[in-house]
Short mmCIF file of C-alpha atoms in Angstrom, two decimals:
data_model
loop_
_atom_site.label_atom_id
_atom_site.label_comp_id
_atom_site.label_asym_id
_atom_site.label_seq_id
_atom_site.Cartn_x
_atom_site.Cartn_y
_atom_site.Cartn_z
CA MET W 179 -59.89 -133.01 -98.69
CA MET W 180 -63.36 -134.51 -98.65
CA ASP W 181 -66.14 -133.45 -96.32
CA PRO W 182 -66.86 -135.98 -93.56
CA VAL W 183 -69.51 -138.55 -94.50
CA THR W 184 -72.05 -139.98 -92.08
CA ILE W 185 -73.52 -143.37 -92.95
CA ILE W 186 -77.07 -143.67 -91.64
CA SER W 187 -77.93 -147.17 -92.88
CA ALA W 188 -76.20 -150.36 -93.97
CA ARG W 189 -78.03 -153.16 -95.72
CA THR W 190 -76.87 -156.53 -96.98
CA LEU W 191 -78.71 -158.55 -99.63
CA VAL W 192 -77.95 -162.20 -100.34
CA PHE W 193 -78.71 -163.76 -103.71
CA ARG W 194 -78.34 -167.34 -104.90
CA VAL W 195 -78.64 -168.72 -108.43
CA PRO W 196 -78.75 -172.51 -109.02
CA LEU W 197 -76.42 -173.57 -111.81
CA ALA W 198 -77.66 -175.74 -114.65
CA LYS W 199 -74.01 -176.54 -115.30
CA PRO W 200 -71.75 -176.55 -112.20
CA VAL W 201 -68.47 -174.60 -112.25
CA SER W 202 -65.52 -176.88 -111.48
CA THR W 203 -62.05 -176.06 -110.16
CA SER W 204 -59.22 -178.27 -108.96
CA PHE W 205 -60.42 -177.86 -105.34
CA GLY W 206 -64.17 -178.36 -105.79
CA THR W 207 -67.38 -177.68 -107.68
CA MET W 208 -69.83 -174.79 -107.34
CA PHE W 209 -73.44 -175.93 -107.72
CA ASP W 210 -74.89 -172.46 -107.27
CA ARG W 211 -73.64 -168.88 -107.50
CA PRO W 212 -74.10 -166.78 -104.36
CA ALA W 213 -73.57 -163.05 -103.98
CA VAL W 214 -73.71 -160.58 -101.10
CA PHE W 215 -74.31 -156.92 -101.94
CA VAL W 216 -73.75 -154.05 -99.52
CA ARG W 217 -75.96 -150.95 -99.69
CA LEU W 218 -74.85 -147.89 -97.73
CA GLU W 219 -76.78 -144.63 -97.49
CA ASP W 220 -75.37 -141.37 -96.16
CA GLU W 221 -76.96 -138.38 -94.40
CA ILE W 222 -77.78 -136.61 -97.68
CA GLY W 223 -79.34 -139.63 -99.37
CA THR W 224 -76.36 -140.79 -101.43
CA VAL W 225 -76.38 -144.55 -101.96
CA GLY W 226 -73.27 -146.62 -102.51
CA TRP W 227 -72.99 -150.29 -103.49
CA GLY W 228 -70.38 -152.90 -102.64
CA GLU W 229 -69.90 -156.64 -102.94
CA ILE W 230 -68.55 -159.19 -100.44
CA TRP W 231 -66.73 -162.29 -101.73
CA CYS W 232 -68.70 -165.44 -100.84
CA ASN W 233 -67.99 -168.01 -103.55
CA TRP W 234 -67.03 -170.86 -101.24
CA PRO W 235 -68.70 -172.39 -99.38
CA ALA W 236 -72.01 -171.13 -100.76
CA CYS W 237 -73.61 -171.29 -97.32
CA GLY W 238 -71.07 -168.71 -96.12
CA ALA W 239 -72.94 -165.91 -97.90
CA ASP W 240 -75.48 -165.58 -95.08
CA HIS W 241 -72.75 -165.49 -92.45
CA ARG W 242 -70.92 -162.67 -94.21
CA ALA W 243 -74.13 -160.68 -94.59
CA ARG W 244 -74.84 -161.00 -90.87
CA LEU W 245 -71.25 -160.17 -89.97
CA LEU W 246 -71.46 -156.85 -91.78
CA THR W 247 -74.79 -155.75 -90.32
CA THR W 248 -74.18 -156.96 -86.74
CA ASP W 249 -70.45 -156.31 -86.28
CA ILE W 250 -69.05 -153.92 -88.88
CA ALA W 251 -72.04 -151.59 -89.29
CA PRO W 252 -72.21 -150.54 -85.60
CA ARG W 253 -68.60 -149.38 -85.89
CA ILE W 254 -69.33 -146.88 -88.66
CA LEU W 255 -73.00 -145.86 -88.44
CA GLY W 256 -74.01 -142.42 -87.28
CA ARG W 257 -70.59 -140.79 -86.96
CA PRO W 258 -68.58 -138.61 -89.36
CA LEU W 259 -66.14 -140.74 -91.32
CA PRO W 260 -62.84 -139.78 -92.93
CA ALA W 261 -61.72 -140.82 -96.43
CA PRO W 262 -62.14 -144.49 -97.41
CA PRO W 263 -58.50 -145.61 -96.98
CA GLU W 264 -58.47 -144.33 -93.40
CA VAL W 265 -61.80 -146.01 -92.56
CA TRP W 266 -60.52 -149.25 -94.10
CA ARG W 267 -57.42 -149.11 -91.91
CA GLN W 268 -59.48 -148.29 -88.83
CA LEU W 269 -61.84 -151.23 -89.38
CA THR W 270 -58.96 -153.60 -90.10
CA ALA W 271 -57.17 -152.56 -86.91
CA ALA W 272 -60.34 -152.61 -84.81
CA THR W 273 -61.10 -156.22 -85.75
CA GLU W 274 -57.59 -157.67 -85.37
CA ILE W 275 -58.33 -159.21 -81.96
CA LEU W 276 -61.66 -160.59 -83.19
CA VAL W 277 -59.87 -162.23 -86.10
CA LEU W 278 -57.46 -163.87 -83.67
CA GLN W 279 -60.29 -164.85 -81.32
CA THR W 280 -62.51 -166.37 -84.01
CA GLY W 281 -59.96 -167.54 -86.58
CA GLU W 282 -62.14 -165.90 -89.23
CA VAL W 283 -59.44 -164.11 -91.17
CA GLY W 284 -61.27 -164.44 -94.48
CA PRO W 285 -64.82 -163.42 -93.49
CA TYR W 286 -63.70 -160.27 -91.69
CA ALA W 287 -61.39 -159.24 -94.54
CA GLN W 288 -64.18 -159.87 -97.03
CA VAL W 289 -66.90 -157.89 -95.27
CA ILE W 290 -64.53 -154.96 -94.72
CA ALA W 291 -63.62 -155.14 -98.40
CA GLY W 292 -67.29 -155.09 -99.42
CA PHE W 293 -67.90 -152.11 -97.13
CA ASP W 294 -64.89 -150.34 -98.64
CA VAL W 295 -66.25 -150.75 -102.18
CA ALA W 296 -69.59 -149.25 -101.13
CA TYR W 297 -67.99 -146.40 -99.21
CA TRP W 298 -65.74 -145.52 -102.16
CA ASP W 299 -68.86 -145.56 -104.36
CA ILE W 300 -70.56 -143.05 -102.04
CA THR W 301 -67.55 -140.73 -101.86
CA ALA W 302 -67.08 -140.77 -105.65
CA ARG W 303 -70.80 -140.13 -106.24
CA ARG W 304 -70.71 -137.20 -103.80
CA ALA W 305 -67.75 -135.80 -105.75
CA GLY W 306 -69.56 -136.36 -109.05
CA VAL W 307 -66.73 -138.38 -110.62
CA PRO W 308 -66.24 -142.02 -111.68
CA LEU W 309 -64.70 -144.25 -109.02
CA GLY W 310 -61.46 -144.66 -110.96
CA LYS W 311 -61.05 -140.88 -111.25
CA ALA W 312 -61.77 -140.51 -107.52
CA MET W 313 -58.81 -142.82 -106.84
CA ALA W 314 -56.44 -141.35 -109.44
CA ASP W 315 -56.86 -138.24 -111.56
CA GLY W 316 -55.24 -139.92 -114.56
CA ALA W 317 -57.35 -143.09 -114.43
CA ALA W 318 -57.89 -144.74 -117.82
CA GLU W 319 -61.30 -144.74 -119.46
CA ARG W 320 -60.95 -148.28 -120.81
CA VAL W 321 -59.05 -151.43 -119.86
CA ARG W 322 -58.14 -154.70 -121.52
CA ALA W 323 -60.20 -157.71 -120.41
CA TYR W 324 -59.81 -161.46 -120.61
CA ALA W 325 -62.34 -164.27 -120.68
CA SER W 326 -62.08 -166.41 -117.54
CA GLY W 327 -63.78 -169.30 -115.76
CA ILE W 328 -63.19 -171.60 -118.74
CA HIS W 329 -62.90 -175.29 -117.86
CA ILE W 330 -60.31 -177.05 -120.00
CA LEU W 331 -62.90 -179.59 -121.20
CA ASP W 332 -65.18 -176.81 -122.47
CA ALA W 333 -62.45 -174.49 -123.65
CA GLU W 334 -62.66 -175.00 -127.41
CA GLN W 335 -66.33 -174.04 -127.55
CA MET W 336 -66.14 -171.32 -124.90
CA ILE W 337 -63.10 -169.62 -126.43
CA ALA W 338 -64.81 -169.61 -129.82
CA GLN W 339 -67.83 -167.86 -128.28
CA ALA W 340 -65.67 -165.47 -126.26
CA ARG W 341 -63.84 -164.52 -129.45
CA ILE W 342 -67.19 -163.67 -131.06
CA ASP W 343 -68.05 -161.63 -127.96
CA GLY W 344 -64.96 -159.48 -128.42
CA TYR W 345 -62.30 -161.09 -126.25
CA ARG W 346 -58.71 -161.60 -127.38
CA ASP W 347 -57.34 -163.14 -124.17
CA PHE W 348 -58.55 -166.41 -122.63
CA LYS W 349 -57.79 -168.20 -119.35
CA VAL W 350 -58.52 -171.89 -118.87
CA LYS W 351 -58.65 -173.95 -115.70
CA VAL W 352 -56.22 -176.87 -115.50
CA GLY W 353 -55.09 -179.22 -112.75
CA PHE W 354 -57.62 -181.99 -113.28
CA ASN W 355 -55.83 -184.60 -115.40
CA PHE W 356 -52.17 -183.91 -116.17
CA ASP W 357 -51.80 -185.57 -119.59
CA ARG W 358 -55.27 -184.69 -120.86
CA ASP W 359 -54.98 -181.06 -119.73
CA LEU W 360 -51.60 -180.79 -121.40
CA ASP W 361 -52.86 -182.15 -124.72
CA LEU W 362 -55.92 -179.88 -124.68
CA LEU W 363 -53.84 -176.83 -123.83
CA ARG W 364 -51.53 -177.51 -126.77
CA GLY W 365 -54.51 -177.78 -129.07
CA LEU W 366 -55.95 -174.50 -127.83
CA HIS W 367 -52.63 -172.78 -128.39
CA ALA W 368 -52.47 -174.09 -131.94
CA ASP W 369 -55.89 -172.53 -132.65
CA LEU W 370 -55.01 -169.03 -131.40
CA ARG W 371 -55.24 -166.17 -133.85
CA LEU W 372 -52.92 -163.20 -134.30
CA GLY W 373 -53.02 -160.92 -131.24
CA GLU W 374 -54.58 -163.53 -128.94
CA THR W 375 -53.05 -164.93 -125.74
CA LEU W 376 -53.80 -168.03 -123.69
CA TYR W 377 -53.45 -168.20 -119.90
CA ALA W 378 -53.79 -171.11 -117.46
CA ASP W 379 -54.99 -171.38 -113.84
CA ALA W 380 -54.31 -174.45 -111.70
CA ASN W 381 -56.09 -173.14 -108.53
CA GLN W 382 -53.25 -174.45 -106.32
CA GLY W 383 -53.81 -177.91 -107.77
CA PHE W 384 -50.22 -179.16 -108.35
CA PRO W 385 -47.50 -180.41 -106.02
CA LEU W 386 -44.07 -179.02 -106.90
CA ASP W 387 -42.96 -181.90 -109.13
CA LYS W 388 -46.18 -181.82 -111.18
CA ALA W 389 -46.15 -178.03 -111.41
CA ARG W 390 -42.57 -178.07 -112.66
CA ALA W 391 -43.31 -180.80 -115.20
CA PHE W 392 -46.45 -179.03 -116.45
CA LEU W 393 -44.70 -175.70 -116.83
CA GLN W 394 -41.73 -177.23 -118.61
CA ALA W 395 -44.06 -179.11 -120.96
CA THR W 396 -45.89 -175.87 -121.82
CA ASP W 397 -42.87 -173.60 -121.89
CA ASN W 398 -42.99 -173.30 -125.67
CA LEU W 399 -46.65 -172.22 -125.77
CA GLY W 400 -46.07 -168.61 -124.80
CA LEU W 401 -48.69 -168.66 -122.06
CA GLY W 402 -49.47 -165.21 -120.68
CA TRP W 403 -49.08 -166.66 -117.19
CA MET W 404 -49.61 -169.76 -115.08
CA GLU W 405 -51.82 -168.88 -112.13
CA GLU W 406 -51.46 -170.55 -108.73
CA PRO W 407 -49.62 -173.68 -109.87
CA LEU W 408 -48.73 -174.30 -106.18
CA ARG W 409 -50.32 -173.77 -102.79
CA VAL W 410 -49.96 -170.11 -101.94
CA ASP W 411 -48.44 -170.97 -98.56
CA CYS W 412 -45.47 -172.82 -100.08
CA PRO W 413 -42.15 -171.35 -98.90
CA ASP W 414 -40.53 -168.67 -101.04
CA THR W 415 -37.72 -171.07 -101.87
CA VAL W 416 -40.21 -173.47 -103.49
CA TRP W 417 -41.78 -170.69 -105.56
CA GLN W 418 -38.33 -169.47 -106.57
CA GLU W 419 -37.33 -172.96 -107.63
CA LEU W 420 -40.44 -173.24 -109.78
CA GLY W 421 -39.94 -169.80 -111.29
CA GLY W 422 -36.40 -170.74 -112.26
CA ALA W 423 -37.63 -173.78 -114.15
CA THR W 424 -39.82 -171.93 -116.68
CA SER W 425 -40.04 -168.83 -118.82
CA THR W 426 -43.80 -168.61 -118.22
CA PRO W 427 -44.71 -165.79 -115.79
CA LEU W 428 -46.20 -166.99 -112.50
CA ALA W 429 -49.34 -165.30 -111.17
CA GLY W 430 -51.19 -165.24 -107.87
CA GLY W 431 -52.69 -163.14 -105.12
CA GLU W 432 -56.40 -163.94 -104.84
CA ASN W 433 -55.67 -166.06 -101.75
CA LEU W 434 -53.27 -163.68 -100.02
CA VAL W 435 -54.65 -161.67 -97.12
CA GLY W 436 -53.08 -158.55 -95.65
CA GLU W 437 -50.63 -155.88 -96.69
CA GLN W 438 -47.66 -157.78 -95.27
CA ALA W 439 -48.51 -160.87 -97.32
CA PHE W 440 -48.67 -158.88 -100.54
CA GLU W 441 -45.51 -156.92 -99.78
CA ALA W 442 -43.69 -160.19 -99.06
CA ALA W 443 -44.90 -161.71 -102.34
CA ILE W 444 -43.87 -158.63 -104.30
CA ARG W 445 -40.49 -158.49 -102.57
CA ALA W 446 -39.80 -162.22 -103.14
CA GLY W 447 -40.18 -161.69 -106.87
CA SER W 448 -41.48 -165.14 -107.84
CA LEU W 449 -44.87 -163.77 -108.93
CA SER W 450 -44.65 -161.63 -112.05
CA VAL W 451 -48.41 -160.98 -111.90
CA ILE W 452 -50.08 -159.80 -108.67
CA GLN W 453 -53.83 -160.54 -108.42
CA PRO W 454 -55.65 -159.32 -105.31
CA ASP W 455 -59.45 -159.66 -105.30
CA ALA W 456 -61.09 -156.42 -104.15
CA ALA W 457 -64.18 -158.20 -102.80
CA LYS W 458 -62.06 -160.72 -100.92
CA TRP W 459 -59.46 -158.48 -99.35
CA GLY W 460 -58.71 -154.78 -99.35
CA GLY W 461 -61.46 -153.25 -101.44
CA PRO W 462 -60.29 -150.32 -103.58
CA SER W 463 -58.29 -148.92 -100.63
CA GLY W 464 -56.07 -151.95 -100.10
CA CYS W 465 -55.91 -153.15 -103.69
CA LEU W 466 -54.89 -149.81 -105.17
CA ALA W 467 -52.01 -149.64 -102.68
CA VAL W 468 -50.94 -153.16 -103.64
CA ALA W 469 -51.25 -152.34 -107.33
CA ARG W 470 -48.99 -149.32 -106.98
CA SER W 471 -46.45 -151.29 -104.97
CA ALA W 472 -46.49 -154.09 -107.53
CA ARG W 473 -46.03 -151.72 -110.45
CA ALA W 474 -43.19 -149.89 -108.67
CA ALA W 475 -41.43 -153.26 -108.32
CA GLY W 476 -41.88 -154.05 -112.02
CA ARG W 477 -44.74 -156.49 -111.51
CA ARG W 478 -48.02 -156.60 -113.40
CA TYR W 479 -51.28 -155.84 -111.58
CA CYS W 480 -54.24 -157.89 -112.85
CA PRO W 481 -57.20 -157.91 -110.44
CA HIS W 482 -58.76 -161.27 -109.70
CA PHE W 483 -62.53 -161.43 -109.71
CA LEU W 484 -65.14 -164.19 -109.93
CA GLY W 485 -68.41 -162.88 -108.58
CA ALA W 486 -71.33 -160.60 -109.41
CA GLY W 487 -71.62 -157.33 -111.28
CA ILE W 488 -70.82 -154.80 -108.54
CA GLY W 489 -67.45 -156.29 -107.66
CA LEU W 490 -66.57 -156.65 -111.32
CA VAL W 491 -67.19 -152.96 -112.04
CA ALA W 492 -65.19 -152.00 -108.93
CA SER W 493 -62.29 -154.15 -110.13
CA ALA W 494 -62.33 -152.37 -113.49
CA HIS W 495 -62.15 -148.96 -111.80
CA ILE W 496 -59.22 -150.04 -109.60
CA LEU W 497 -57.36 -151.33 -112.65
CA ALA W 498 -58.04 -148.08 -114.49
CA ALA W 499 -56.70 -146.09 -111.53
CA ALA W 500 -53.63 -148.31 -111.14
CA GLY W 501 -52.49 -147.92 -114.75
CA GLY W 502 -50.10 -150.28 -116.47
CA ASP W 503 -50.80 -153.12 -118.86
CA GLY W 504 -52.94 -155.24 -116.55
CA LEU W 505 -56.04 -157.16 -117.62
CA LEU W 506 -59.52 -157.30 -116.12
CA GLU W 507 -60.80 -160.80 -115.34
CA ILE W 508 -64.35 -161.45 -116.59
CA ASP W 509 -65.96 -164.81 -115.90
CA VAL W 510 -67.77 -165.82 -119.09
CA ASN W 511 -69.92 -168.54 -117.56
CA PRO W 512 -73.65 -167.70 -117.36
CA ASN W 513 -74.34 -165.67 -114.23
CA PRO W 514 -77.51 -163.56 -113.79
CA LEU W 515 -75.96 -161.95 -110.71
CA ARG W 516 -73.19 -160.51 -112.86
CA ASP W 517 -75.53 -159.35 -115.61
CA ALA W 518 -78.18 -157.69 -113.41
CA ILE W 519 -76.70 -154.20 -113.37
CA VAL W 520 -77.90 -151.00 -115.02
CA PRO W 521 -76.84 -149.60 -117.34
CA ARG W 522 -75.74 -152.76 -119.17
CA TRP W 523 -72.06 -153.50 -118.71
CA PRO W 524 -69.55 -154.73 -119.81
CA VAL W 525 -69.35 -154.58 -123.58
CA VAL W 526 -66.08 -156.00 -124.94
CA ARG W 527 -64.73 -154.75 -128.26
CA GLU W 528 -61.41 -155.95 -129.65
CA GLY W 529 -60.41 -157.08 -126.19
CA LEU W 530 -61.14 -153.73 -124.52
CA VAL W 531 -63.86 -152.56 -122.11
CA GLU W 532 -65.02 -148.97 -121.67
CA LEU W 533 -65.57 -148.05 -118.03
CA PRO W 534 -69.00 -146.73 -117.01
CA ALA W 535 -69.02 -142.95 -117.38
CA GLY W 536 -71.30 -142.07 -114.46
CA ALA W 537 -70.30 -141.01 -110.97
CA GLY W 538 -69.04 -143.66 -108.55
CA LEU W 539 -69.27 -147.17 -109.92
CA GLY W 540 -71.44 -145.79 -112.73
CA VAL W 541 -73.86 -148.71 -112.36
CA GLU W 542 -76.39 -150.01 -109.85
CA PRO W 543 -77.81 -153.49 -109.27
CA ASP W 544 -81.13 -154.14 -111.00
CA LEU W 545 -83.06 -155.24 -107.93
CA ASP W 546 -86.18 -156.13 -109.93
CA GLN W 547 -84.16 -158.50 -112.06
CA LEU W 548 -82.44 -159.90 -108.97
CA ALA W 549 -85.63 -160.33 -106.93
CA PRO W 550 -86.23 -164.02 -107.86
CA PHE W 551 -82.79 -164.89 -106.48
CA GLU W 552 -82.91 -162.96 -103.19
CA THR W 553 -82.67 -165.22 -100.14
CA LEU W 554 -81.86 -162.79 -97.30
CA SER W 555 -82.02 -159.06 -96.57
CA LEU W 556 -80.62 -157.51 -93.38
CA SER W 557 -80.46 -153.87 -92.28
CA ALA W 558 -78.76 -151.79 -89.63
CA GLU W 559 -79.41 -148.10 -88.92
CA GLY W 560 -77.70 -145.52 -86.83
#
């Protein structure tokens, strides 16, 4: 049992980095990289950090920051709080009507997730243990990582650099041009070395016939998985039909919201790889529960993440606590918001990443390094 925690201040900081080279997906292009950090402080001066998903649209970062300080913070400031999973459930339940009223399912889930990361960080720091150990006594001290965010047109060069940087697993984005993507993917597979694996992500970019054709054409490549080949809201029967047409594992979860949605996906069985994003839904509280449910059903838990450094470290801790053979997603595109954490992290060696050894997340944002990119700072006190 943990002692009750009283949060006395909540602060959100918004950062934005223009991109010299935009990041493209099948649904659109990111011209800058935003991030929203959450800073909580408790009654004894412990500080915890979290991150709120805000990749798209970039202008939504400010809205999420305001939502946390004006709506979520007043619900938790100045009163003794129970353990993080219970607070997460309380906040989720307390905002259900607002979600229905506003239609803002995503923003509310995301700000609660960012709060949950920060609150877990505080509780683990108070206990003097790493976040992963706070969630599970037997949490691993290192996890396997894969290089992500690789556009198919840049993949040859980016995979070569990622290999030098220590990665042995590589995920490329497809869904732009069927025949060209297919030819390039075959070439990348031919260049793999012993112990390396290639993965593909279509970002919901295919209709069923194209997804089936693409998977059948790549069935002999031994892809680690095909991520989101279809819209996530396709009926289970459509996903089952696609899964029956290929030996390649299907992956998804970053665009599912809510425990019921994840339980349904796990129960349906079409997704072999379950990929919730802790800054987008659930935080450590929700995602660890999903991870355990997925593993109990024989699925693989591989956290999705494409953001800044705080959310990435949190994702690593959740994976370490969940156990299994999952992989940590690390976007290898340039991103100062990901790199501006102290101490420096991650360092990839032979495909593996050591978790930070300090209490809580084990890292903090380098606010001096981030200062040129700060666009908004909001605070609430209680």
